[in-house]
Amino acid sequence: MNVVEMLIEKYPCLKEPGSFNGQYGWQQRTKYKMGNYRAKLRGSQLSCPELEVNSLKRKKTNEKSCLKGTKRPRKAEVNYLPPFPFGETEETLEKERVDLLKEIQKKNNKKLIGEKMEKTFSYRRLEIINHCPAVKDFKERWPALFCESEIKNEFRRITAVPLEPTFLQTLDLYTPKLLDLFKMKGGDAGIKIRSMLDSLCQRVEDKRDAVIRCLLSYLGESSEEPIEAYQDVRRDMIGDSFTNHLMKIVVLGSTAGEEDANIAGVVIVIEGTAVLSGCKNLTNACLLLMGFIYSLNLSYPSKLRDTFEVFQKIFLGLDALKISPKVSSLQRKLLM
């Protein structure tokens, strides 16, 4: 307390919430200080891709306005567009990418692949942010990214948050409270939720999957939007069967409404491309889909905005201060 009083006494502007009698408060001062710092970075010889990507010089003549085509972090990305490692250029990092294509064909080579993926992270982000490639094309250029371990690593590089443990620990923490909220839900959604809860298994994995499905109904979003079940489709037929799916979690070997005990496999499909097969269960696929959304800089599906906001801001704790009214209401109930 004494430290706070001393700081306020030395810097009275800390008491000012905003503008008062022509004097700017600390928030405005910080804003202008950072603006001046960014201006110096743009004018210096230091490369700062996050500033350069929005430079008016890089835009077309008809797009030269401060907001047109602005590319910025939207989901609390810590490393949205980092600079290249010291001494590296696009040419040297492209060579590393080509070497990666050779390394992934070798067995027991995960350590070297991980090191090269770490080294080429900034080059990969530059390609994603600047060129917005199709998922199919990007998978051909960076096949090493499209595995479970590297998606988790990429998510951590972007957000500094471990994907799987954070998601699962928070989900497990809120599961008892979520189940209580689900049981109190009324209307058609409540009937659907209770039918799912009646067949709830005690296995942790099954309980997580059921909570995810119930959460979709609780938020008023159809589970058929992100999840589609097929009985007679093999993994090797995914590319031909689901080309029209923009973003789907495809459950194989189980028809809609059956228990997840019969699941033969879970596949993530984005832009008609099977980006990852062999997911352990529905929850695992959901958290890995979040990893793909961040890694490929994708937008959330409009019909599932609330569900993905819960994943991001409640389960992963990213940008939790900016939250929509519906998700904020759920968060308050979970903390009561």
CSV table of C-alpha atoms in Angstrom, one decimal, residues 67-240:
chain,number,residue,atom,x,y,z
A,67,LEU,CA,-8.7,0.8,-41.7
A,68,LYS,CA,-8.9,-0.7,-45.2
A,69,GLY,CA,-7.3,-4.2,-45.3
A,70,THR,CA,-5.8,-3.8,-41.8
A,71,LYS,CA,-4.3,-7.0,-40.5
A,72,ARG,CA,-4.0,-7.2,-36.8
A,73,PRO,CA,-4.2,-9.8,-34.0
A,74,ARG,CA,-7.9,-10.6,-33.2
A,75,LYS,CA,-7.7,-13.6,-30.9
A,76,ALA,CA,-5.0,-12.5,-28.4
A,77,GLU,CA,-2.1,-13.7,-30.5
A,78,VAL,CA,1.2,-12.8,-28.7
A,79,ASN,CA,3.3,-13.6,-31.7
A,80,TYR,CA,1.0,-12.6,-34.5
A,81,LEU,CA,3.7,-11.7,-37.1
A,82,PRO,CA,7.2,-12.0,-35.5
A,83,PRO,CA,10.4,-10.9,-37.2
A,84,PHE,CA,12.8,-13.4,-38.8
A,85,PRO,CA,15.5,-14.9,-36.6
A,86,PHE,CA,18.7,-12.8,-36.5
A,87,GLY,CA,20.7,-13.4,-39.7
A,88,GLU,CA,17.9,-15.2,-41.5
A,89,THR,CA,16.2,-14.0,-44.8
A,90,GLU,CA,13.3,-15.3,-46.9
A,91,GLU,CA,15.8,-17.2,-49.1
A,92,THR,CA,17.5,-19.0,-46.2
A,93,LEU,CA,14.2,-19.8,-44.5
A,94,GLU,CA,12.7,-21.1,-47.8
A,95,LYS,CA,15.7,-23.5,-48.0
A,96,GLU,CA,14.8,-24.7,-44.5
A,97,ARG,CA,11.2,-25.3,-45.7
A,98,VAL,CA,12.5,-27.4,-48.6
A,99,ASP,CA,14.7,-29.3,-46.2
A,100,LEU,CA,11.7,-30.0,-44.0
A,101,LEU,CA,9.9,-31.7,-46.9
A,102,LYS,CA,12.8,-34.2,-46.9
A,103,GLU,CA,13.0,-34.6,-43.2
A,104,ILE,CA,9.4,-35.6,-42.7
A,105,GLN,CA,9.9,-38.6,-45.0
A,106,LYS,CA,12.4,-40.0,-42.5
A,107,LYS,CA,11.5,-42.1,-39.4
A,108,ASN,CA,12.2,-41.1,-35.8
A,109,ASN,CA,13.0,-37.6,-36.8
A,110,LYS,CA,10.6,-35.6,-34.6
A,111,LYS,CA,13.3,-33.6,-32.8
A,112,LEU,CA,15.0,-32.3,-35.9
A,113,ILE,CA,11.6,-31.5,-37.5
A,114,GLY,CA,10.6,-29.6,-34.3
A,115,GLU,CA,13.8,-27.5,-34.4
A,116,LYS,CA,13.2,-26.6,-38.1
A,117,MET,CA,9.5,-25.8,-37.5
A,118,GLU,CA,10.6,-23.5,-34.6
A,119,LYS,CA,13.2,-21.8,-36.8
A,120,THR,CA,10.7,-21.2,-39.7
A,121,PHE,CA,7.8,-20.1,-37.6
A,122,SER,CA,8.1,-16.4,-38.5
A,123,TYR,CA,8.4,-17.3,-42.2
A,124,ARG,CA,5.3,-19.4,-42.0
A,125,ARG,CA,3.4,-16.6,-40.3
A,126,LEU,CA,4.4,-14.2,-42.9
A,127,GLU,CA,3.0,-16.5,-45.6
A,128,ILE,CA,-0.2,-17.0,-43.7
A,129,ILE,CA,-0.9,-13.4,-42.9
A,130,ASN,CA,0.3,-11.8,-46.1
A,131,HIS,CA,-0.9,-14.3,-48.7
A,132,CYS,CA,-3.9,-16.1,-47.0
A,133,PRO,CA,-3.2,-19.4,-48.9
A,134,ALA,CA,-5.8,-22.1,-49.3
A,135,VAL,CA,-5.6,-24.8,-46.7
A,136,LYS,CA,-4.9,-27.5,-49.3
A,137,ASP,CA,-2.0,-25.5,-50.8
A,138,PHE,CA,-0.6,-24.6,-47.4
A,139,LYS,CA,-0.7,-28.3,-46.4
A,140,GLU,CA,1.4,-29.2,-49.5
A,141,ARG,CA,4.0,-26.6,-48.6
A,142,TRP,CA,4.1,-27.3,-44.9
A,143,PRO,CA,3.0,-30.9,-44.3
A,144,ALA,CA,5.0,-31.1,-41.1
A,145,LEU,CA,2.5,-28.7,-39.4
A,146,PHE,CA,-0.5,-31.0,-40.0
A,147,CYS,CA,0.1,-33.4,-37.1
A,148,GLU,CA,-1.1,-33.2,-33.5
A,149,SER,CA,2.2,-32.4,-31.8
A,150,GLU,CA,3.1,-29.6,-34.2
A,151,ILE,CA,-0.3,-28.0,-34.1
A,152,LYS,CA,0.0,-27.8,-30.3
A,153,ASN,CA,3.6,-26.4,-30.6
A,154,GLU,CA,2.4,-23.8,-33.2
A,155,PHE,CA,-0.5,-22.7,-31.0
A,156,ARG,CA,2.0,-22.2,-28.1
A,157,ARG,CA,4.3,-20.2,-30.3
A,158,ILE,CA,1.5,-17.9,-31.3
A,159,THR,CA,-0.2,-17.5,-27.9
A,160,ALA,CA,2.4,-18.6,-25.3
A,161,VAL,CA,-0.4,-20.9,-23.9
A,162,PRO,CA,-0.2,-24.7,-23.8
A,163,LEU,CA,-3.2,-25.9,-25.8
A,164,GLU,CA,-4.2,-29.3,-24.5
A,165,PRO,CA,-3.5,-29.0,-20.7
A,166,THR,CA,-5.1,-25.5,-20.5
A,167,PHE,CA,-8.2,-26.6,-22.4
A,168,LEU,CA,-8.8,-29.9,-20.6
A,169,GLN,CA,-8.0,-28.6,-17.1
A,170,THR,CA,-10.4,-25.7,-17.4
A,171,LEU,CA,-13.1,-27.9,-19.0
A,172,ASP,CA,-12.8,-30.4,-16.1
A,173,LEU,CA,-12.8,-27.6,-13.6
A,174,TYR,CA,-16.1,-26.2,-14.9
A,175,THR,CA,-17.8,-29.6,-15.7
A,176,PRO,CA,-19.7,-30.0,-12.4
A,177,LYS,CA,-21.1,-26.4,-12.7
A,178,LEU,CA,-21.8,-26.8,-16.4
A,179,LEU,CA,-23.8,-30.0,-15.7
A,180,ASP,CA,-25.9,-28.2,-13.2
A,181,LEU,CA,-26.6,-25.4,-15.7
A,182,PHE,CA,-27.5,-27.9,-18.4
A,183,LYS,CA,-30.0,-29.7,-16.1
A,184,MET,CA,-31.8,-26.4,-15.5
A,185,LYS,CA,-32.1,-25.5,-19.2
A,186,GLY,CA,-35.7,-25.4,-20.5
A,187,GLY,CA,-37.4,-25.6,-23.8
A,188,ASP,CA,-36.3,-27.8,-26.8
A,189,ALA,CA,-32.7,-27.3,-26.0
A,190,GLY,CA,-33.3,-28.6,-22.4
A,191,ILE,CA,-35.0,-31.7,-23.7
A,192,LYS,CA,-32.2,-32.4,-26.1
A,193,ILE,CA,-29.6,-31.8,-23.4
A,194,ARG,CA,-31.3,-34.1,-20.9
A,195,SER,CA,-31.5,-36.9,-23.4
A,196,MET,CA,-27.8,-36.6,-23.8
A,197,LEU,CA,-27.2,-36.4,-20.1
A,198,ASP,CA,-29.3,-39.5,-19.4
A,199,SER,CA,-26.8,-41.7,-21.2
A,200,LEU,CA,-23.8,-39.9,-19.7
A,201,CYS,CA,-20.9,-42.3,-19.1
A,202,GLN,CA,-18.5,-42.1,-16.2
A,203,ARG,CA,-15.3,-42.3,-18.3
A,204,VAL,CA,-13.6,-38.9,-18.3
A,205,GLU,CA,-13.3,-38.8,-22.1
A,206,ASP,CA,-16.9,-39.6,-22.6
A,207,LYS,CA,-18.0,-37.0,-20.1
A,208,ARG,CA,-16.0,-34.3,-21.8
A,209,ASP,CA,-17.4,-35.2,-25.2
A,210,ALA,CA,-21.0,-35.0,-23.7
A,211,VAL,CA,-20.3,-31.6,-22.1
A,212,ILE,CA,-19.1,-30.3,-25.4
A,213,ARG,CA,-22.2,-31.5,-27.2
A,214,CYS,CA,-24.5,-30.1,-24.5
A,215,LEU,CA,-22.7,-26.8,-24.5
A,216,LEU,CA,-23.6,-26.3,-28.2
A,217,SER,CA,-27.2,-26.8,-27.4
A,218,TYR,CA,-27.1,-24.7,-24.3
A,219,LEU,CA,-25.7,-21.8,-26.3
A,220,GLY,CA,-28.4,-22.3,-29.0
A,221,GLU,CA,-26.0,-23.5,-31.6
A,222,SER,CA,-26.6,-26.8,-33.5
A,223,SER,CA,-24.2,-29.6,-32.9
A,224,GLU,CA,-24.7,-30.6,-36.5
A,225,GLU,CA,-22.8,-27.5,-37.6
A,226,PRO,CA,-19.3,-28.5,-36.3
A,227,ILE,CA,-19.9,-32.2,-35.9
A,228,GLU,CA,-21.1,-34.7,-38.5
A,229,ALA,CA,-21.3,-38.5,-38.0
A,230,TYR,CA,-20.9,-41.2,-40.7
A,231,GLN,CA,-21.3,-44.9,-40.4
A,232,ASP,CA,-19.8,-46.3,-43.6
A,233,VAL,CA,-17.1,-43.8,-44.6
A,234,ARG,CA,-13.5,-44.8,-44.2
A,235,ARG,CA,-10.6,-42.3,-43.4
A,236,ASP,CA,-9.2,-42.7,-46.9
A,237,MET,CA,-12.5,-41.5,-48.4
A,238,ILE,CA,-12.6,-38.3,-46.5
A,239,GLY,CA,-11.0,-36.2,-49.2
A,240,ASP,CA,-13.7,-37.3,-51.7
